[in-house]
Amino acid sequence: MNEDLLIARSVKPRPIEAVAADLGLARDELILFGEHKAKVRADVAGRRAGRPVGKYIDVTAITPTPLGEGKTTTTLGLVQGLAKRGAAAVACIRQPSQGPTFGIKGGAAGGGHAQVIPMEDFNLHLTGDMHAVGAAHNLMAAALDTRMMHERDFSDAGLRERGLERLGIDPAAVTWRRVLDVNDRALRHVTVGLGARQDGIPRESGFDITPASELMACLALAADLLDLRQRIGRIVVAYRPDGSPVTAEHLGVAGAATVLLKDAIHPNLMQTLEGQGVFVHAGPFANIAHGNSSIIADRVALRLADYVVTESGFGADIGMEKFFDIKCRASGLAPSAVVVVATVRSLKMHGGGPAVNPGRALPDAYVREDVGLVERGAANLARHVEIARKFGVPVVVAVNRFPTDTQRELASVRRAAESSGAACALADHWARGGDGALELADAVAAACRESAAPRFLYPLELPLRRKIEIIAREVYGADGVSYTDEAEASIDRYEALGYGNLPICMAKTHLSLSHDPARKGVPAGYTLPIREVRASIGAGFVYPLCGDMQTMPGLPARPAFMGIDIDEKGEVVGLS
């Protein structure tokens, strides 16, 4: 059994009602799912509108290795450290996808002595929200294909007899694919509707992974159930030959899809190893979507705690930029501070260290002292601090300490962080829990006392191309942007349809500041290629796909699921 799972099982979770009571939640504000998890009713924040709002902190990171640098672990460790200092602190994080859990990354419950428990529940089905999103999404896909078939087979009069008007969908302009919460590269490109005439209209389509569903993004950005209903109704699923959009409302399926999500709107409550509350709600991917947990959970938590620590997906160039430019615009909330997680391991990679591959032993460069590699890689850290500071809030670098890090290497990271204009704290929460995050908790509390002037990277009124180019130049460090003919045509169409005032949600690799995962450090002297541009009108953003960005991940040669099983006691083993 791996060490994280052993540690998680070494602690008896508190009854979730006790965790909720510590936050001031009443029993009638909970929907229990057994003894150790519950949903908190989405209207809790409204019931406490007169209470003060806590400090709001976003945790992001430098460009990670493929192994990840412990961002969730740091989020939870920080909450535990703040609690050790006597503060009421809550974490708000996303629900993980089964794709990474069974693929390369493994689970996302944190690790060591800074985890969400029960970690098996967290990493697997939780309360069924992920499945509800998949069911609602695929219901919409079925409704779309069925409508096209019946419009082919019925006359206008026949449609009117059934209470329908002809939508005139162009089968070649369908944008709504199907979803599955498993990494399955064989489903990226499929042909549907094969067989007999009654099996539908043959056309090319494909599958995305469930967290890439626009419904998941809508769930994360919705203010309440009625707002979610309106967002779903606005989702564009296809276009007519004249270029006009067909929405979920046109199909008559928006209401039913909302009904499938009526319970998913309530945030899930779990706990850290040390008993603090953790809201787990929504799981939009940080590449294709905005990569942040729900606005509803944040609003609830901010009325219950002194500090609310949320986590944005991947690095400051991806999830944190979207946190500000998409999530904060939608919520009206603004953070008091940003935490940038760094590791000696990742800085060594950016300094020219050998490739890091999941499932293989780390090369010697990462387990022996090499201050030179760290110093050369520090430019990546400085760049992420610079990106975070563009948004007008104080920045704290959290150095997530590994057992192989030496004092000289850690001192090198501290110098780099402080010279970039950030505060810096060493954190040993993986090994020591909240006690190992006290320095970080103090640094974050101090940062929250500083004056902040949160701002966005661009005004929404700018044309889509201009907003894309601002992100490319100011965040990714590109010299400019190139567009395929298809991307150019999509942008023109979206602006003609009135979508030009939406924010941008860039879909690119998380393994580089650029679009190319092989380019480490701080890439320069390149042009960012935009292959395709899509629109999530219900969620409220336009997303360009940079380079070879996939919306359905694939499994590696030896996936994580090969080590997951049930032991003789019926307990899960191998989940990490």
XYZ file of C-alpha atoms in Angstrom:
576
model
C 0.000 0.000 0.000
C 1.436 3.427 -0.876
C 2.456 5.904 1.803
C -0.252 8.501 1.119
C -3.005 5.929 1.501
C -1.425 4.537 4.674
C -1.269 8.022 6.183
C -4.855 8.759 5.152
C -6.062 5.562 6.847
C -4.039 6.241 9.983
C -6.442 9.056 10.897
C -10.047 8.456 11.879
C -12.128 11.111 10.130
C -14.335 13.278 12.271
C -18.083 12.997 11.705
C -18.852 15.459 8.917
C -21.599 16.986 11.068
C -18.912 17.970 13.606
C -16.770 19.549 10.874
C -19.845 21.442 9.660
C -20.746 22.561 13.182
C -17.253 24.050 13.611
C -18.053 26.208 10.576
C -21.375 27.284 12.052
C -23.482 25.125 9.754
C -26.772 23.743 11.047
C -27.968 20.197 10.420
C -30.733 21.397 8.102
C -28.106 23.070 5.912
C -26.521 19.704 5.134
C -27.405 16.809 2.840
C -25.547 13.856 4.337
C -23.790 11.191 2.256
C -22.800 8.813 5.008
C -20.752 9.767 8.044
C -17.829 11.561 6.407
C -19.142 13.622 3.499
C -22.076 15.892 2.892
C -23.448 18.481 0.575
C -23.945 22.006 1.904
C -27.014 23.736 0.583
C -26.129 26.295 -2.049
C -28.130 29.101 -0.408
C -26.014 29.103 2.779
C -24.081 32.210 1.713
C -27.318 34.116 1.137
C -28.528 33.193 4.608
C -25.384 34.809 6.045
C -25.252 37.909 3.862
C -24.724 40.128 6.905
C -21.597 38.348 8.077
C -18.094 39.630 7.231
C -16.256 38.041 4.319
C -13.031 36.161 4.986
C -9.675 36.654 3.278
C -9.513 34.991 -0.137
C -6.273 33.312 -1.291
C -5.503 31.606 -4.600
C -2.829 28.901 -4.757
C -1.056 28.476 -8.088
C 2.385 27.187 -9.116
C 5.358 27.463 -11.398
C 5.468 25.319 -14.548
C 5.378 21.773 -13.115
C 7.095 18.550 -13.957
C 4.704 15.834 -15.208
C 4.582 14.601 -11.587
C 3.015 17.821 -10.250
C 4.596 19.980 -7.562
C 2.144 19.540 -4.686
C -0.265 22.412 -5.251
C -3.226 20.660 -3.619
C -0.978 19.429 -0.828
C 0.144 23.013 -0.236
C -3.440 24.308 -0.310
C -4.441 21.834 2.398
C -1.234 22.287 4.374
C -1.791 26.059 4.390
C -5.329 25.593 5.747
C -3.947 23.310 8.472
C -1.192 25.809 9.265
C -3.647 28.721 9.523
C -5.781 26.592 11.856
C -2.715 25.950 14.042
C -2.432 29.732 14.353
C -6.009 29.883 15.650
C -7.733 31.025 12.470
C -10.861 29.518 10.966
C -9.637 28.324 7.573
C -11.332 26.404 4.762
C -10.053 24.988 1.468
C -12.039 25.127 -1.783
C -10.814 22.707 -4.447
C -12.036 20.883 -7.523
C -13.317 17.344 -7.752
C -10.729 15.255 -9.625
C -11.440 13.451 -12.858
C -11.094 9.686 -13.070
C -9.046 10.267 -16.226
C -5.876 11.407 -14.402
C -6.658 9.202 -11.388
C -6.418 6.057 -13.507
C -3.992 7.529 -16.049
C -0.695 9.220 -15.241
C -1.183 11.637 -12.382
C -3.031 9.486 -9.879
C -5.366 11.051 -7.335
C -5.614 14.708 -6.398
C -6.372 14.522 -2.667
C -3.039 16.067 -1.681
C -0.473 13.871 -0.028
C 1.393 12.907 3.090
C 0.031 14.731 6.130
C -1.844 17.317 4.046
C -4.710 15.398 2.442
C -8.459 15.354 2.011
C -10.069 12.349 3.672
C -11.555 9.885 3.014
C -9.197 10.028 0.031
C -10.819 7.086 -1.769
C -14.185 8.867 -1.802
C -12.569 12.108 -2.928
C -10.705 10.518 -5.837
C -13.531 8.319 -7.076
C -17.289 8.965 -7.215
C -17.648 11.395 -4.271
C -21.374 12.316 -4.371
C -21.891 11.688 -8.087
C -21.505 15.235 -9.447
C -19.096 14.172 -12.198
C -21.510 11.502 -13.387
C -24.414 13.958 -13.299
C -22.488 16.307 -15.592
C -21.732 13.437 -17.968
C -25.388 12.332 -18.010
C -26.673 15.839 -18.686
C -24.080 16.431 -21.393
C -24.844 13.184 -23.211
C -28.588 13.772 -22.922
C -28.022 16.982 -24.875
C -25.968 15.097 -27.460
C -28.714 12.498 -27.881
C -31.331 15.228 -28.195
C -29.298 16.898 -30.935
C -28.784 13.781 -33.062
C -32.404 12.744 -32.585
C -33.674 16.156 -33.659
C -31.581 16.095 -36.830
C -32.906 12.639 -37.727
C -36.546 13.577 -37.203
C -36.147 16.815 -39.168
C -34.785 14.700 -42.010
C -37.743 12.322 -41.849
C -40.690 14.651 -41.134
C -42.200 17.409 -43.211
C -42.739 20.850 -41.686
C -46.373 19.892 -41.109
C -45.325 16.644 -39.439
C -43.007 18.538 -37.104
C -45.729 21.042 -36.240
C -48.099 18.189 -35.371
C -45.541 17.197 -32.734
C -45.169 20.730 -31.409
C -41.837 21.323 -33.134
C -40.434 23.876 -35.543
C -37.695 23.037 -37.995
C -34.310 24.109 -36.640
C -32.461 23.366 -39.878
C -29.259 22.159 -38.196
C -26.250 21.718 -40.451
C -24.855 18.229 -39.626
C -21.400 19.444 -40.665
C -21.593 22.324 -38.150
C -22.392 20.382 -34.969
C -20.102 21.475 -32.132
C -21.503 19.392 -29.251
C -19.539 16.165 -28.800
C -20.073 13.439 -26.205
C -18.124 13.009 -22.958
C -16.693 10.213 -20.830
C -14.711 10.482 -17.588
C -11.997 8.095 -18.727
C -8.859 8.803 -20.749
C -9.712 7.074 -24.030
C -7.767 8.223 -27.094
C -9.677 5.808 -29.349
C -12.779 7.981 -28.941
C -11.220 11.287 -29.952
C -12.562 10.888 -33.485
C -15.622 8.729 -34.161
C -18.435 8.415 -36.677
C -21.938 8.307 -35.221
C -25.248 7.377 -36.828
C -24.005 4.316 -38.689
C -26.376 1.428 -39.351
C -30.004 1.598 -40.441
C -31.834 4.815 -41.330
C -33.510 4.910 -37.922
C -30.081 4.923 -36.250
C -29.534 8.558 -37.136
C -27.571 10.700 -39.558
C -23.986 9.530 -40.121
C -21.497 12.241 -39.260
C -18.038 12.650 -37.793
C -17.854 13.515 -34.118
C -15.831 12.582 -31.055
C -15.588 12.413 -27.279
C -14.110 14.829 -24.765
C -13.324 14.035 -21.150
C -16.165 14.973 -18.779
C -14.320 17.834 -16.998
C -13.943 19.456 -20.437
C -17.739 19.628 -20.776
C -19.149 23.127 -21.003
C -21.721 21.989 -18.447
C -18.923 21.522 -15.922
C -17.682 25.043 -16.609
C -21.256 26.327 -16.240
C -21.622 24.525 -12.905
C -18.421 26.097 -11.612
C -19.368 29.632 -12.709
C -23.079 29.619 -11.847
C -24.370 31.865 -9.071
C -27.278 29.547 -8.257
C -29.570 26.952 -9.825
C -31.571 29.492 -11.833
C -28.389 31.041 -13.204
C -27.211 27.543 -14.141
C -30.502 27.004 -15.982
C -29.989 30.197 -17.986
C -26.393 29.325 -18.812
C -27.375 25.869 -20.055
C -30.068 27.388 -22.241
C -27.451 29.625 -23.919
C -25.096 26.762 -24.815
C -24.525 26.628 -28.575
C -24.608 23.031 -29.807
C -24.592 23.564 -33.589
C -25.078 26.077 -36.388
C -27.457 26.385 -39.315
C -26.209 26.713 -42.904
C -26.572 30.506 -42.629
C -24.231 30.531 -39.610
C -26.894 31.255 -36.978
C -26.525 29.314 -33.709
C -28.687 26.482 -32.394
C -28.813 26.352 -28.600
C -29.857 23.860 -25.946
C -32.950 26.032 -25.496
C -33.839 25.535 -29.154
C -33.602 21.771 -28.646
C -35.891 21.921 -25.628
C -33.354 20.016 -23.543
C -31.958 22.780 -21.302
C -34.538 22.242 -18.570
C -33.999 18.486 -18.400
C -30.212 18.927 -18.301
C -30.623 21.347 -15.391
C -32.808 18.841 -13.553
C -29.988 16.289 -13.807
C -27.719 18.858 -12.131
C -30.130 20.116 -9.464
C -28.280 18.254 -6.686
C -24.824 18.856 -8.142
C -25.320 22.601 -7.553
C -24.734 22.043 -3.801
C -21.024 22.037 -2.791
C -19.540 18.930 -1.195
C -17.978 19.168 2.266
C -15.084 16.952 3.349
C -12.140 17.475 5.718
C -8.370 17.665 5.952
C -6.372 15.087 7.906
C -6.422 17.576 10.792
C -10.183 18.124 10.647
C -10.619 21.444 8.856
C -13.392 21.840 6.316
C -12.735 21.315 2.607
C -15.303 22.283 -0.015
C -14.976 20.092 -3.119
C -17.123 21.368 -5.943
C -17.003 21.185 -9.741
C -14.019 19.992 -11.733
C -13.451 21.969 -14.948
C -10.193 21.149 -16.708
C -7.612 23.923 -16.601
C -6.654 23.479 -20.249
C -10.009 23.404 -22.017
C -12.008 25.171 -19.317
C -11.079 27.662 -16.587
C -9.706 25.123 -14.114
C -11.181 26.504 -10.893
C -13.650 25.194 -8.333
C -17.091 26.708 -8.001
C -18.102 30.265 -7.240
C -20.887 28.923 -5.023
C -18.431 27.035 -2.786
C -16.168 30.079 -2.489
C -19.069 32.341 -1.561
C -20.298 29.895 1.075
C -16.818 29.436 2.530
C -16.112 33.184 2.661
C -19.128 33.647 4.953
C -17.954 30.865 7.270
C -14.194 31.294 7.662
C -11.451 33.832 8.322
C -9.388 32.490 5.426
C -10.563 30.700 2.285
C -7.786 29.022 0.321
C -8.720 28.016 -3.209
C -6.582 26.396 -5.869
C -6.426 27.172 -9.576
C -5.322 24.493 -12.010
C -1.721 24.188 -13.219
C 0.542 27.268 -13.153
C 0.057 31.022 -12.961
C 0.072 31.134 -16.767
C -3.039 28.950 -17.029
C -5.334 28.454 -14.041
C -4.423 31.620 -12.132
C -4.838 33.870 -15.188
C -8.278 32.293 -15.742
C -9.051 32.612 -12.026
C -8.752 36.374 -12.352
C -9.948 37.042 -15.889
C -12.858 34.565 -15.925
C -13.825 33.418 -12.420
C -13.312 36.701 -10.552
C -15.141 38.613 -13.289
C -18.111 36.273 -12.914
C -18.110 36.188 -9.108
C -17.194 39.766 -8.261
C -14.765 38.361 -5.683
C -11.139 39.467 -5.465
C -8.277 37.680 -3.693
C -6.140 39.215 -0.985
C -3.041 37.229 -1.976
C -1.649 34.641 -4.377
C 0.570 31.718 -3.354
C 2.959 30.376 -6.024
C 4.129 26.834 -5.256
C 7.686 26.004 -6.284
C 9.875 22.947 -5.834
C 13.588 22.358 -6.165
C 12.724 19.473 -8.497
C 10.820 21.631 -10.962
C 13.451 24.377 -10.937
C 16.123 21.798 -11.723
C 14.070 20.643 -14.702
C 13.800 24.231 -15.970
C 17.509 24.696 -15.386
C 18.299 21.973 -17.912
C 17.805 18.795 -15.896
C 16.888 15.536 -17.665
C 13.314 14.613 -18.536
C 11.023 13.583 -15.687
C 8.766 10.649 -16.559
C 5.872 9.327 -14.435
C 6.349 5.747 -13.332
C 10.140 5.881 -13.672
C 12.796 6.607 -11.091
C 13.939 10.209 -10.897
C 17.313 10.806 -12.577
C 20.220 11.449 -10.210
C 20.146 15.184 -10.928
C 16.943 15.439 -8.907
C 18.087 13.558 -5.819
C 21.596 14.981 -5.367
C 22.593 18.585 -4.699
C 22.991 20.811 -7.753
C 22.591 24.476 -6.869
C 23.594 25.498 -10.377
C 20.601 23.713 -11.903
C 18.293 25.391 -9.384
C 19.724 28.826 -10.100
C 19.407 28.383 -13.851
C 15.802 27.262 -13.467
C 14.879 30.140 -11.170
C 13.928 32.244 -14.183
C 10.734 30.191 -14.469
C 9.841 31.007 -10.870
C 10.557 34.697 -11.428
C 8.339 34.670 -14.505
C 5.398 33.156 -12.627
C 5.783 35.684 -9.821
C 5.816 38.419 -12.460
C 2.613 37.026 -13.995
C 0.903 36.929 -10.590
C 1.966 40.479 -9.760
C 0.371 41.744 -12.980
C -2.982 41.187 -11.235
C -2.242 43.622 -8.413
C -2.108 41.405 -5.324
C 0.719 40.385 -2.965
C 2.550 37.175 -3.861
C 4.000 34.532 -1.541
C 6.243 31.772 -2.891
C 5.684 28.491 -1.049
C 8.685 26.205 -1.425
C 7.194 22.732 -1.133
C 10.069 20.878 0.478
C 11.099 17.353 -0.543
C 13.330 15.095 1.600
C 16.136 15.237 -0.987
C 16.305 19.070 -1.018
C 19.455 20.482 0.575
C 19.795 23.667 2.606
C 21.865 25.322 -0.114
C 19.263 24.509 -2.762
C 16.428 25.812 -0.596
C 18.373 28.996 0.131
C 18.820 29.459 -3.609
C 15.058 29.236 -4.170
C 14.427 31.753 -1.379
C 16.866 34.223 -2.923
C 15.211 33.841 -6.308
C 11.721 34.344 -4.863
C 12.613 37.398 -2.840
C 14.575 39.001 -5.673
C 11.476 38.647 -7.877
C 9.435 40.731 -5.423
C 7.612 37.965 -3.557
C 7.649 36.889 0.055
C 8.952 33.358 0.534
C 8.235 30.558 2.975
C 9.575 27.030 3.254
C 6.838 24.472 3.759
C 7.154 20.927 5.075
C 3.454 20.078 5.340
C 3.772 16.774 3.493
C 5.891 15.411 6.348
C 4.529 17.452 9.268
C 1.019 18.613 8.384
C -0.049 21.966 9.778
C 3.082 22.245 11.928
C 5.131 22.145 8.734
C 3.135 25.021 7.210
C 3.392 27.572 10.031
C 5.980 29.707 8.228
C 3.773 29.686 5.143
C 0.656 30.500 7.179
C 2.413 33.497 8.761
C 3.647 34.748 5.391
C 0.172 34.453 3.846
C -1.511 36.178 6.788
C 1.011 39.021 6.481
C 0.391 39.270 2.737
C -3.361 39.490 3.356
C -2.741 42.532 5.566
C -0.986 44.341 2.719
C -2.888 46.658 0.422
C -4.057 45.030 -2.793
C -5.452 46.508 -5.994
C -6.787 43.486 -7.929
C -7.128 44.032 -11.653
C -7.756 42.134 -14.857
C -5.294 41.613 -17.679
C -7.540 43.104 -20.359
C -10.893 44.867 -20.771
C -13.670 42.773 -22.262
C -14.433 45.411 -24.876
C -11.271 44.608 -26.839
C -11.637 42.449 -29.988
C -11.025 38.716 -29.514
C -7.701 38.754 -31.390
C -6.398 41.596 -29.270
C -7.287 39.776 -26.023
C -5.636 36.589 -27.276
C -2.496 38.511 -28.188
C -2.321 40.242 -24.791
C -2.329 36.862 -23.036
C 0.215 35.456 -25.509
C 2.644 38.346 -25.065
C 2.201 39.341 -21.409
C 1.708 35.883 -19.886
C 3.353 33.385 -22.233
C 6.145 35.678 -23.455
C 5.392 35.057 -27.149
C 6.416 37.529 -29.831
C 3.033 37.241 -31.489
C 0.209 34.924 -32.540
C -0.503 32.978 -35.731
C -3.925 31.635 -36.686
C -5.011 28.863 -39.002
C -7.640 29.790 -41.581
C -10.180 27.826 -39.527
C -9.328 29.803 -36.385
C -9.570 33.111 -38.263
C -12.988 32.170 -39.632
C -14.253 31.143 -36.192
C -13.171 34.427 -34.621
C -14.901 36.398 -37.363
C -18.070 34.357 -36.897
C -18.106 34.767 -33.122
C -17.648 38.506 -33.328
C -20.420 38.752 -35.941
C -22.713 36.814 -33.580
C -21.986 39.215 -30.710
C -19.608 37.001 -28.740
C -16.641 39.349 -29.031
C -17.026 40.772 -25.510
C -16.424 37.415 -23.817
C -13.199 36.658 -21.902
C -10.568 34.307 -23.335
C -9.898 30.828 -21.951
C -6.644 29.659 -23.549
C -6.220 25.903 -23.968
C -2.538 24.995 -23.962
C -0.052 22.641 -22.380
C 0.677 23.037 -18.673
C 4.238 21.738 -19.078
C 5.638 24.934 -20.584
C 4.960 28.654 -20.535
C 4.650 28.239 -24.307
C 2.438 25.920 -26.378
C 5.268 23.377 -26.713
C 5.739 21.074 -23.672
C 9.395 20.528 -24.593
C 10.278 24.231 -24.129
C 11.258 24.635 -20.485
C 12.431 27.627 -18.485
C 11.212 30.902 -19.984
C 10.700 30.370 -23.726
C 11.255 33.396 -25.950
C 11.458 34.245 -29.626
C 8.457 32.228 -30.717
C 4.992 32.732 -32.192
C 2.010 31.168 -30.441
C 0.018 29.050 -32.940
C -3.773 29.030 -32.605
C -5.071 25.887 -34.300
C -8.762 26.262 -33.548
C -11.095 28.601 -31.658
C -14.253 27.367 -29.924
C -16.932 29.173 -27.943
C -18.568 28.198 -24.650
C -21.439 30.664 -24.707
C -23.266 29.195 -21.714
C -20.146 29.269 -19.563
C -19.307 32.644 -21.036
C -15.886 32.429 -22.690
C -14.131 31.814 -25.994
C -11.365 29.216 -25.955
C -8.529 29.046 -28.476
C -6.650 25.744 -28.792
C -2.905 26.291 -28.930
C -0.649 23.824 -30.713
C -1.529 20.147 -30.272
C -3.923 20.542 -27.349
C -6.219 17.516 -26.892
C -9.697 17.601 -25.320
C -9.592 13.849 -24.609
C -6.375 12.666 -22.906
C -4.868 9.259 -23.612
C -3.536 6.573 -21.306
C 0.209 5.876 -21.001
C 1.759 2.469 -21.670
C 1.550 1.642 -17.962
C -1.442 3.506 -16.529
C -1.961 4.136 -12.837
C -4.976 1.802 -12.824
C -2.634 -1.195 -13.150
C -1.649 -0.715 -9.507
C -5.174 -0.206 -8.138
C -7.067 -3.144 -6.650
C -9.082 -4.489 -3.732
C -7.304 -6.369 -0.946
C -8.534 -9.390 1.008
C -10.405 -7.069 3.399
C -12.265 -5.424 0.533
C -10.323 -2.157 0.862
C -8.846 -0.126 -1.981
C -5.091 -0.419 -2.504
C -2.787 1.386 -4.921
C -4.730 4.649 -5.089
C -2.462 7.662 -4.706
